[in-house]
């Protein structure tokens, strides 16, 4: 792995760069890209941010989000990936990345323990949000955090840490957040915009899904199921399920919470959450991964069979 200073040195030498964000973007990948993109632009590096799809409406409060593109408008010297744990997290942009990989400088700045360090330069530091790493990187670049960067960074800090509630939140997280608020970012506004604000349709989806929560392993495993067609019924996109998996983890008997979303008939996107079980290991059994306390994978098959496999695998990791 490279040091943050080495990464800063590489970035400072660039004339142009494209910053890649991960599919189904969250506050952390967007906040990382927007803050770093601004810092690089100010340092004279021509910069553009990409995502495989249009950015969800709830992030429209972030300045610069409207400039994020689905394909590059110029041939950049470097590809920078932020909060991207594996190439397949780029979704439709994977092809572009793979093609460019041979001839371009590639830089990976991430905080996922599962990151395989697949770029030429890699800075992977496990912490509660990648924005914490980006903050350090901007300082290493010799930059100053302005209000716009601070808002982007604090969005990542707040969303990825579950409003500063996860186990990996620590001194560094608060120091970074303090620097952001000092630079003018508003905790209350960001928390509401990025984390709490829901449409009525989303509240209905939430209520329906939670009311049908299923329990396994004596209530230690909870599974929320969002079936094919339900999102369409409420006129919602896939990002509307975010947060559902966190709810069941608040139940006193539950040690692993899972949300399975049927993206296509018989195809499920699975999210895992825990307070102390290593769900990165569990997701890896199914070819996925992520963080120790928050991870995901894809599963295929009939619903009952998928639930059997899930509950069997989780049972292997829960102390009995
Ligand atoms: Mn993240």
mmCIF file of C-alpha atoms and ligand atoms in Angstrom:
data_model
loop_
_atom_site.group_PDB
_atom_site.id
_atom_site.type_symbol
_atom_site.label_atom_id
_atom_site.label_comp_id
_atom_site.label_asym_id
_atom_site.label_seq_id
_atom_site.Cartn_x
_atom_site.Cartn_y
_atom_site.Cartn_z
ATOM 1 C CA UNK A 1 0.000 0.000 0.000
ATOM 2 C CA UNK A 2 1.108 3.593 -0.563
ATOM 3 C CA UNK A 3 1.269 6.327 2.035
ATOM 4 C CA UNK A 4 -1.106 9.281 1.832
ATOM 5 C CA UNK A 5 1.904 11.488 0.954
ATOM 6 C CA UNK A 6 2.806 9.226 -1.975
ATOM 7 C CA UNK A 7 -0.777 9.397 -3.250
ATOM 8 C CA UNK A 8 -0.791 13.205 -2.890
ATOM 9 C CA UNK A 9 2.481 13.417 -4.826
ATOM 10 C CA UNK A 10 1.062 11.337 -7.686
ATOM 11 C CA UNK A 11 -2.115 13.420 -7.816
ATOM 12 C CA UNK A 12 -0.238 16.715 -7.754
ATOM 13 C CA UNK A 13 1.769 15.675 -10.812
ATOM 14 C CA UNK A 14 -1.387 15.130 -12.899
ATOM 15 C CA UNK A 15 -2.843 17.376 -15.583
ATOM 16 C CA UNK A 16 -6.202 15.642 -15.701
ATOM 17 C CA UNK A 17 -8.133 12.934 -13.900
ATOM 18 C CA UNK A 18 -11.466 11.175 -13.928
ATOM 19 C CA UNK A 19 -12.890 10.240 -10.528
ATOM 20 C CA UNK A 20 -15.003 7.074 -10.425
ATOM 21 C CA UNK A 21 -17.774 6.544 -7.856
ATOM 22 C CA UNK A 22 -19.440 3.214 -7.077
ATOM 23 C CA UNK A 23 -22.777 1.957 -8.370
ATOM 24 C CA UNK A 24 -25.897 2.742 -6.323
ATOM 25 C CA UNK A 25 -23.904 5.721 -5.017
ATOM 26 C CA UNK A 26 -24.071 6.707 -1.364
ATOM 27 C CA UNK A 27 -23.085 9.825 0.531
ATOM 28 C CA UNK A 28 -19.569 8.560 1.053
ATOM 29 C CA UNK A 29 -18.570 7.856 -2.544
ATOM 30 C CA UNK A 30 -20.221 11.111 -3.703
ATOM 31 C CA UNK A 31 -18.806 13.189 -0.854
ATOM 32 C CA UNK A 32 -15.336 11.719 -1.486
ATOM 33 C CA UNK A 33 -15.487 12.458 -5.212
ATOM 34 C CA UNK A 34 -16.913 15.971 -4.893
ATOM 35 C CA UNK A 35 -14.446 17.088 -2.221
ATOM 36 C CA UNK A 36 -11.417 15.543 -3.918
ATOM 37 C CA UNK A 37 -12.554 16.767 -7.334
ATOM 38 C CA UNK A 38 -12.784 20.323 -6.037
ATOM 39 C CA UNK A 39 -9.411 20.140 -4.305
ATOM 40 C CA UNK A 40 -7.761 18.801 -7.468
ATOM 41 C CA UNK A 41 -9.417 21.429 -9.673
ATOM 42 C CA UNK A 42 -8.118 24.119 -7.345
ATOM 43 C CA UNK A 43 -4.662 22.560 -7.657
ATOM 44 C CA UNK A 44 -4.902 22.917 -11.424
ATOM 45 C CA UNK A 45 -5.859 19.324 -12.295
ATOM 46 C CA UNK A 46 -8.692 19.111 -14.819
ATOM 47 C CA UNK A 47 -11.213 16.834 -13.144
ATOM 48 C CA UNK A 48 -14.467 15.104 -13.932
ATOM 49 C CA UNK A 49 -16.611 12.771 -11.798
ATOM 50 C CA UNK A 50 -18.370 9.686 -13.151
ATOM 51 C CA UNK A 51 -21.105 7.353 -11.977
ATOM 52 C CA UNK A 52 -22.717 4.578 -13.981
ATOM 53 C CA UNK A 53 -26.193 6.110 -13.608
ATOM 54 C CA UNK A 54 -27.968 9.363 -12.716
ATOM 55 C CA UNK A 55 -27.474 10.354 -9.064
ATOM 56 C CA UNK A 56 -30.431 9.800 -6.679
ATOM 57 C CA UNK A 57 -32.505 12.909 -6.023
ATOM 58 C CA UNK A 58 -31.748 12.995 -2.301
ATOM 59 C CA UNK A 59 -28.146 14.005 -3.010
ATOM 60 C CA UNK A 60 -29.131 16.956 -5.149
ATOM 61 C CA UNK A 61 -28.410 19.296 -2.217
ATOM 62 C CA UNK A 62 -24.678 18.663 -2.725
ATOM 63 C CA UNK A 63 -23.014 21.296 -4.858
ATOM 64 C CA UNK A 64 -21.504 19.927 -8.035
ATOM 65 C CA UNK A 65 -23.582 16.747 -8.052
ATOM 66 C CA UNK A 66 -25.338 17.977 -11.209
ATOM 67 C CA UNK A 67 -22.028 17.874 -13.084
ATOM 68 C CA UNK A 68 -21.472 14.158 -12.463
ATOM 69 C CA UNK A 69 -21.513 12.313 -15.788
ATOM 70 C CA UNK A 70 -22.091 8.736 -16.944
ATOM 71 C CA UNK A 71 -19.229 8.900 -19.460
ATOM 72 C CA UNK A 72 -16.099 11.066 -19.660
ATOM 73 C CA UNK A 73 -15.968 14.160 -21.862
ATOM 74 C CA UNK A 74 -12.186 14.130 -22.226
ATOM 75 C CA UNK A 75 -9.301 11.691 -22.267
ATOM 76 C CA UNK A 76 -7.820 11.916 -18.771
ATOM 77 C CA UNK A 77 -4.334 11.009 -17.678
ATOM 78 C CA UNK A 78 -5.497 9.170 -14.580
ATOM 79 C CA UNK A 79 -8.396 7.213 -13.125
ATOM 80 C CA UNK A 80 -9.074 7.770 -9.424
ATOM 81 C CA UNK A 81 -11.482 5.476 -7.583
ATOM 82 C CA UNK A 82 -13.057 6.583 -4.316
ATOM 83 C CA UNK A 83 -14.949 4.259 -1.934
ATOM 84 C CA UNK A 84 -14.810 1.511 -4.579
ATOM 85 C CA UNK A 85 -13.928 -1.822 -2.931
ATOM 86 C CA UNK A 86 -13.760 -3.881 -6.145
ATOM 87 C CA UNK A 87 -13.881 -3.311 -9.897
ATOM 88 C CA UNK A 88 -17.375 -4.765 -10.174
ATOM 89 C CA UNK A 89 -18.650 -2.003 -7.873
ATOM 90 C CA UNK A 90 -18.226 0.341 -10.837
ATOM 91 C CA UNK A 91 -21.203 -1.296 -12.527
ATOM 92 C CA UNK A 92 -21.466 -0.206 -16.150
ATOM 93 C CA UNK A 93 -18.233 1.797 -15.854
ATOM 94 C CA UNK A 94 -16.174 -1.372 -15.345
ATOM 95 C CA UNK A 95 -15.451 -1.687 -19.058
ATOM 96 C CA UNK A 96 -14.172 1.869 -19.321
ATOM 97 C CA UNK A 97 -11.986 1.361 -16.265
ATOM 98 C CA UNK A 98 -10.560 -1.957 -17.488
ATOM 99 C CA UNK A 99 -9.751 -0.523 -20.905
ATOM 100 C CA UNK A 100 -7.995 2.476 -19.370
ATOM 101 C CA UNK A 101 -6.188 0.484 -16.707
ATOM 102 C CA UNK A 102 -3.279 -0.547 -18.951
ATOM 103 C CA UNK A 103 -2.270 2.908 -20.089
ATOM 104 C CA UNK A 104 -3.452 5.233 -17.334
ATOM 105 C CA UNK A 105 -2.285 6.011 -13.841
ATOM 106 C CA UNK A 106 -4.825 4.374 -11.538
ATOM 107 C CA UNK A 107 -5.351 5.445 -7.939
ATOM 108 C CA UNK A 108 -7.530 3.769 -5.343
ATOM 109 C CA UNK A 109 -8.564 5.604 -2.154
ATOM 110 C CA UNK A 110 -10.852 3.454 -0.044
ATOM 111 C CA UNK A 111 -11.784 2.322 3.465
ATOM 112 C CA UNK A 112 -13.189 -1.197 2.806
ATOM 113 C CA UNK A 113 -11.307 -4.023 4.463
ATOM 114 C CA UNK A 114 -12.207 -6.258 1.489
ATOM 115 C CA UNK A 115 -10.479 -3.948 -1.039
ATOM 116 C CA UNK A 116 -8.042 -6.027 -3.077
ATOM 117 C CA UNK A 117 -5.810 -3.016 -3.933
ATOM 118 C CA UNK A 118 -6.342 -3.402 -7.650
ATOM 119 C CA UNK A 119 -4.922 -0.035 -8.805
ATOM 120 C CA UNK A 120 -1.339 1.005 -9.448
ATOM 121 C CA UNK A 121 -1.444 3.276 -6.380
ATOM 122 C CA UNK A 122 -3.552 2.230 -3.421
ATOM 123 C CA UNK A 123 -4.429 3.892 -0.152
ATOM 124 C CA UNK A 124 -6.826 1.661 1.762
ATOM 125 C CA UNK A 125 -7.302 2.627 5.375
ATOM 126 C CA UNK A 126 -10.104 0.984 7.335
ATOM 127 C CA UNK A 127 -12.152 3.684 9.073
ATOM 128 C CA UNK A 128 -15.791 4.671 9.407
ATOM 129 C CA UNK A 129 -16.004 6.540 6.083
ATOM 130 C CA UNK A 130 -13.783 7.102 3.074
ATOM 131 C CA UNK A 131 -14.357 10.836 3.454
ATOM 132 C CA UNK A 132 -12.083 10.599 6.492
ATOM 133 C CA UNK A 133 -9.307 9.392 4.145
ATOM 134 C CA UNK A 134 -10.137 12.062 1.559
ATOM 135 C CA UNK A 135 -9.876 14.757 4.225
ATOM 136 C CA UNK A 136 -6.345 13.586 5.041
ATOM 137 C CA UNK A 137 -5.531 13.442 1.329
ATOM 138 C CA UNK A 138 -6.701 17.012 0.700
ATOM 139 C CA UNK A 139 -4.499 18.227 3.552
ATOM 140 C CA UNK A 140 -1.588 16.193 2.144
ATOM 141 C CA UNK A 141 -2.188 17.917 -1.199
ATOM 142 C CA UNK A 142 -1.584 21.159 0.633
ATOM 143 C CA UNK A 143 -5.193 22.196 0.164
ATOM 144 C CA UNK A 144 -7.568 23.956 2.486
ATOM 145 C CA UNK A 145 -11.075 22.684 3.235
ATOM 146 C CA UNK A 146 -13.662 25.226 2.082
ATOM 147 C CA UNK A 147 -17.395 25.139 2.863
ATOM 148 C CA UNK A 148 -18.267 23.200 -0.268
ATOM 149 C CA UNK A 149 -15.684 20.486 0.408
ATOM 150 C CA UNK A 150 -16.663 20.423 4.069
ATOM 151 C CA UNK A 151 -20.306 19.776 3.170
ATOM 152 C CA UNK A 152 -19.357 16.952 0.826
ATOM 153 C CA UNK A 153 -16.991 15.371 3.353
ATOM 154 C CA UNK A 154 -19.389 15.671 6.275
ATOM 155 C CA UNK A 155 -22.097 14.006 4.163
ATOM 156 C CA UNK A 156 -19.878 10.933 3.822
ATOM 157 C CA UNK A 157 -18.888 11.014 7.474
ATOM 158 C CA UNK A 158 -22.503 11.163 8.644
ATOM 159 C CA UNK A 159 -24.049 8.658 6.216
ATOM 160 C CA UNK A 160 -21.395 5.932 6.351
ATOM 161 C CA UNK A 161 -21.137 6.060 10.135
ATOM 162 C CA UNK A 162 -24.903 5.799 10.700
ATOM 163 C CA UNK A 163 -24.896 9.326 12.139
ATOM 164 C CA UNK A 164 -21.742 8.619 14.163
ATOM 165 C CA UNK A 165 -23.293 5.519 15.721
ATOM 166 C CA UNK A 166 -21.195 2.636 14.334
ATOM 167 C CA UNK A 167 -18.534 0.791 16.309
ATOM 168 C CA UNK A 168 -15.685 2.106 14.188
ATOM 169 C CA UNK A 169 -16.457 5.760 14.916
ATOM 170 C CA UNK A 170 -13.608 7.224 16.925
ATOM 171 C CA UNK A 171 -11.444 10.200 17.682
ATOM 172 C CA UNK A 172 -10.371 10.701 14.050
ATOM 173 C CA UNK A 173 -13.991 10.695 12.887
ATOM 174 C CA UNK A 174 -14.936 13.449 15.313
ATOM 175 C CA UNK A 175 -11.818 15.479 14.603
ATOM 176 C CA UNK A 176 -12.587 15.333 10.877
ATOM 177 C CA UNK A 177 -16.217 16.233 11.510
ATOM 178 C CA UNK A 178 -15.098 19.126 13.703
ATOM 179 C CA UNK A 179 -12.868 20.433 10.905
ATOM 180 C CA UNK A 180 -15.850 20.218 8.531
ATOM 181 C CA UNK A 181 -18.197 22.121 10.830
ATOM 182 C CA UNK A 182 -15.479 24.697 11.424
ATOM 183 C CA UNK A 183 -15.297 25.167 7.644
ATOM 184 C CA UNK A 184 -19.011 25.861 7.582
ATOM 185 C CA UNK A 185 -20.782 22.527 7.028
ATOM 186 C CA UNK A 186 -24.166 22.141 8.738
ATOM 187 C CA UNK A 187 -24.711 18.812 10.575
ATOM 188 C CA UNK A 188 -28.461 19.284 10.956
ATOM 189 C CA UNK A 189 -29.058 20.089 7.318
ATOM 190 C CA UNK A 190 -26.915 17.235 6.000
ATOM 191 C CA UNK A 191 -28.415 14.686 8.422
ATOM 192 C CA UNK A 192 -31.915 15.555 7.326
ATOM 193 C CA UNK A 193 -31.221 15.805 3.593
ATOM 194 C CA UNK A 194 -29.095 12.716 3.158
ATOM 195 C CA UNK A 195 -30.310 10.448 5.890
ATOM 196 C CA UNK A 196 -33.747 11.133 7.249
ATOM 197 C CA UNK A 197 -35.821 12.853 4.583
ATOM 198 C CA UNK A 198 -38.262 10.341 3.095
ATOM 199 C CA UNK A 199 -41.094 10.579 0.645
ATOM 200 C CA UNK A 200 -44.478 9.200 1.772
ATOM 201 C CA UNK A 201 -43.968 6.354 -0.718
ATOM 202 C CA UNK A 202 -40.690 5.428 0.930
ATOM 203 C CA UNK A 203 -42.232 5.523 4.396
ATOM 204 C CA UNK A 204 -44.963 3.157 3.127
ATOM 205 C CA UNK A 205 -42.388 0.752 1.675
ATOM 206 C CA UNK A 206 -40.530 0.842 4.977
ATOM 207 C CA UNK A 207 -43.683 0.130 6.986
ATOM 208 C CA UNK A 208 -44.789 -2.732 4.717
ATOM 209 C CA UNK A 209 -41.361 -4.381 4.735
ATOM 210 C CA UNK A 210 -40.805 -4.082 8.489
ATOM 211 C CA UNK A 211 -44.284 -5.436 9.262
ATOM 212 C CA UNK A 212 -43.337 -8.663 7.433
ATOM 213 C CA UNK A 213 -39.891 -9.066 8.952
ATOM 214 C CA UNK A 214 -38.902 -12.753 9.301
ATOM 215 C CA UNK A 215 -36.888 -14.211 12.150
ATOM 216 C CA UNK A 216 -34.574 -17.234 12.153
ATOM 217 C CA UNK A 217 -32.150 -18.857 14.629
ATOM 218 C CA UNK A 218 -34.263 -18.032 17.701
ATOM 219 C CA UNK A 219 -34.684 -14.422 16.670
ATOM 220 C CA UNK A 220 -30.972 -13.790 16.282
ATOM 221 C CA UNK A 221 -31.236 -13.422 12.505
ATOM 222 C CA UNK A 222 -33.816 -11.021 11.061
ATOM 223 C CA UNK A 223 -34.521 -10.860 7.335
ATOM 224 C CA UNK A 224 -36.407 -8.076 5.601
ATOM 225 C CA UNK A 225 -37.611 -9.029 2.120
ATOM 226 C CA UNK A 226 -38.356 -6.597 -0.703
ATOM 227 C CA UNK A 227 -39.874 -8.654 -3.498
ATOM 228 C CA UNK A 228 -39.784 -8.031 -7.222
ATOM 229 C CA UNK A 229 -42.519 -5.556 -8.118
ATOM 230 C CA UNK A 230 -42.842 -3.902 -4.695
ATOM 231 C CA UNK A 231 -40.633 -0.934 -5.583
ATOM 232 C CA UNK A 232 -42.612 -0.412 -8.786
ATOM 233 C CA UNK A 233 -45.837 -0.509 -6.764
ATOM 234 C CA UNK A 234 -44.622 2.504 -4.780
ATOM 235 C CA UNK A 235 -42.904 4.114 -7.765
ATOM 236 C CA UNK A 236 -39.503 3.872 -6.076
ATOM 237 C CA UNK A 237 -35.960 3.081 -7.202
ATOM 238 C CA UNK A 238 -33.624 0.500 -5.676
ATOM 239 C CA UNK A 239 -31.950 3.076 -3.449
ATOM 240 C CA UNK A 240 -35.244 3.426 -1.543
ATOM 241 C CA UNK A 241 -34.454 0.256 0.428
ATOM 242 C CA UNK A 242 -31.444 1.889 2.074
ATOM 243 C CA UNK A 243 -31.799 1.943 5.845
ATOM 244 C CA UNK A 244 -34.288 -0.924 6.093
ATOM 245 C CA UNK A 245 -31.526 -3.329 7.106
ATOM 246 C CA UNK A 246 -30.436 -1.028 9.944
ATOM 247 C CA UNK A 247 -33.849 -1.068 11.589
ATOM 248 C CA UNK A 248 -33.903 -4.768 12.521
ATOM 249 C CA UNK A 249 -30.485 -4.484 14.134
ATOM 250 C CA UNK A 250 -32.126 -2.368 16.836
ATOM 251 C CA UNK A 251 -34.180 -5.376 18.000
ATOM 252 C CA UNK A 252 -32.733 -6.810 21.215
ATOM 253 C CA UNK A 253 -32.511 -10.473 20.124
ATOM 254 C CA UNK A 254 -31.101 -9.750 16.656
ATOM 255 C CA UNK A 255 -27.352 -10.141 16.108
ATOM 256 C CA UNK A 256 -27.371 -10.256 12.303
ATOM 257 C CA UNK A 257 -29.805 -8.236 10.219
ATOM 258 C CA UNK A 258 -30.285 -8.942 6.531
ATOM 259 C CA UNK A 259 -32.264 -7.202 3.816
ATOM 260 C CA UNK A 260 -32.823 -9.112 0.598
ATOM 261 C CA UNK A 261 -34.041 -7.177 -2.405
ATOM 262 C CA UNK A 262 -35.244 -9.098 -5.435
ATOM 263 C CA UNK A 263 -33.681 -7.141 -8.285
ATOM 264 C CA UNK A 264 -35.005 -9.595 -10.868
ATOM 265 C CA UNK A 265 -37.112 -12.706 -10.474
ATOM 266 C CA UNK A 266 -34.910 -15.136 -8.479
ATOM 267 C CA UNK A 267 -32.017 -12.669 -8.148
ATOM 268 C CA UNK A 268 -31.406 -11.007 -4.800
ATOM 269 C CA UNK A 269 -29.205 -8.178 -3.670
ATOM 270 C CA UNK A 270 -28.382 -8.942 -0.040
ATOM 271 C CA UNK A 271 -27.224 -6.509 2.670
ATOM 272 C CA UNK A 272 -25.845 -7.647 6.024
ATOM 273 C CA UNK A 273 -25.510 -5.653 9.235
ATOM 274 C CA UNK A 274 -24.248 -6.635 12.659
ATOM 275 C CA UNK A 275 -22.952 -5.059 15.827
ATOM 276 C CA UNK A 276 -20.246 -7.648 16.551
ATOM 277 C CA UNK A 277 -20.402 -10.572 14.078
ATOM 278 C CA UNK A 278 -18.019 -10.388 11.104
ATOM 279 C CA UNK A 279 -20.543 -10.131 8.273
ATOM 280 C CA UNK A 280 -17.760 -9.450 5.763
ATOM 281 C CA UNK A 281 -16.842 -13.144 6.210
ATOM 282 C CA UNK A 282 -20.466 -14.205 5.774
ATOM 283 C CA UNK A 283 -20.854 -12.163 2.571
ATOM 284 C CA UNK A 284 -17.611 -13.613 1.268
ATOM 285 C CA UNK A 285 -19.056 -17.131 1.514
ATOM 286 C CA UNK A 286 -21.459 -15.956 -1.201
ATOM 287 C CA UNK A 287 -18.861 -14.097 -3.267
ATOM 288 C CA UNK A 288 -19.557 -10.657 -1.796
ATOM 289 C CA UNK A 289 -17.861 -8.547 0.860
ATOM 290 C CA UNK A 290 -17.601 -5.090 2.365
ATOM 291 C CA UNK A 291 -16.965 -4.132 5.952
ATOM 292 C CA UNK A 292 -16.787 -6.216 9.112
ATOM 293 C CA UNK A 293 -20.130 -4.858 10.352
ATOM 294 C CA UNK A 294 -21.799 -3.988 7.019
ATOM 295 C CA UNK A 295 -21.465 -6.016 3.842
ATOM 296 C CA UNK A 296 -23.378 -7.390 0.900
ATOM 297 C CA UNK A 297 -23.587 -10.023 -1.826
ATOM 298 C CA UNK A 298 -25.867 -11.377 -4.555
ATOM 299 C CA UNK A 299 -27.912 -14.591 -4.172
ATOM 300 C CA UNK A 300 -29.853 -16.560 -6.743
ATOM 301 C CA UNK A 301 -32.702 -19.048 -6.448
ATOM 302 C CA UNK A 302 -36.159 -19.485 -5.005
ATOM 303 C CA UNK A 303 -36.888 -17.314 -1.975
ATOM 304 C CA UNK A 304 -37.267 -20.116 0.604
ATOM 305 C CA UNK A 305 -34.119 -21.811 -0.636
ATOM 306 C CA UNK A 306 -32.206 -18.508 -0.456
ATOM 307 C CA UNK A 307 -33.447 -17.977 3.117
ATOM 308 C CA UNK A 308 -32.342 -21.523 4.053
ATOM 309 C CA UNK A 309 -28.866 -20.905 2.708
ATOM 310 C CA UNK A 310 -28.651 -17.558 4.479
ATOM 311 C CA UNK A 311 -29.796 -18.856 7.828
ATOM 312 C CA UNK A 312 -27.516 -21.923 7.624
ATOM 313 C CA UNK A 313 -24.480 -19.787 6.814
ATOM 314 C CA UNK A 314 -25.241 -17.179 9.467
ATOM 315 C CA UNK A 315 -25.707 -19.978 12.044
ATOM 316 C CA UNK A 316 -22.065 -21.005 11.412
ATOM 317 C CA UNK A 317 -20.882 -17.568 12.535
ATOM 318 C CA UNK A 318 -23.158 -17.006 15.515
ATOM 319 C CA UNK A 319 -22.046 -18.423 18.824
ATOM 320 C CA UNK A 320 -24.480 -20.978 20.145
HETATM 321 MN MN1 LIG B 1 -18.020 4.178 2.153
#
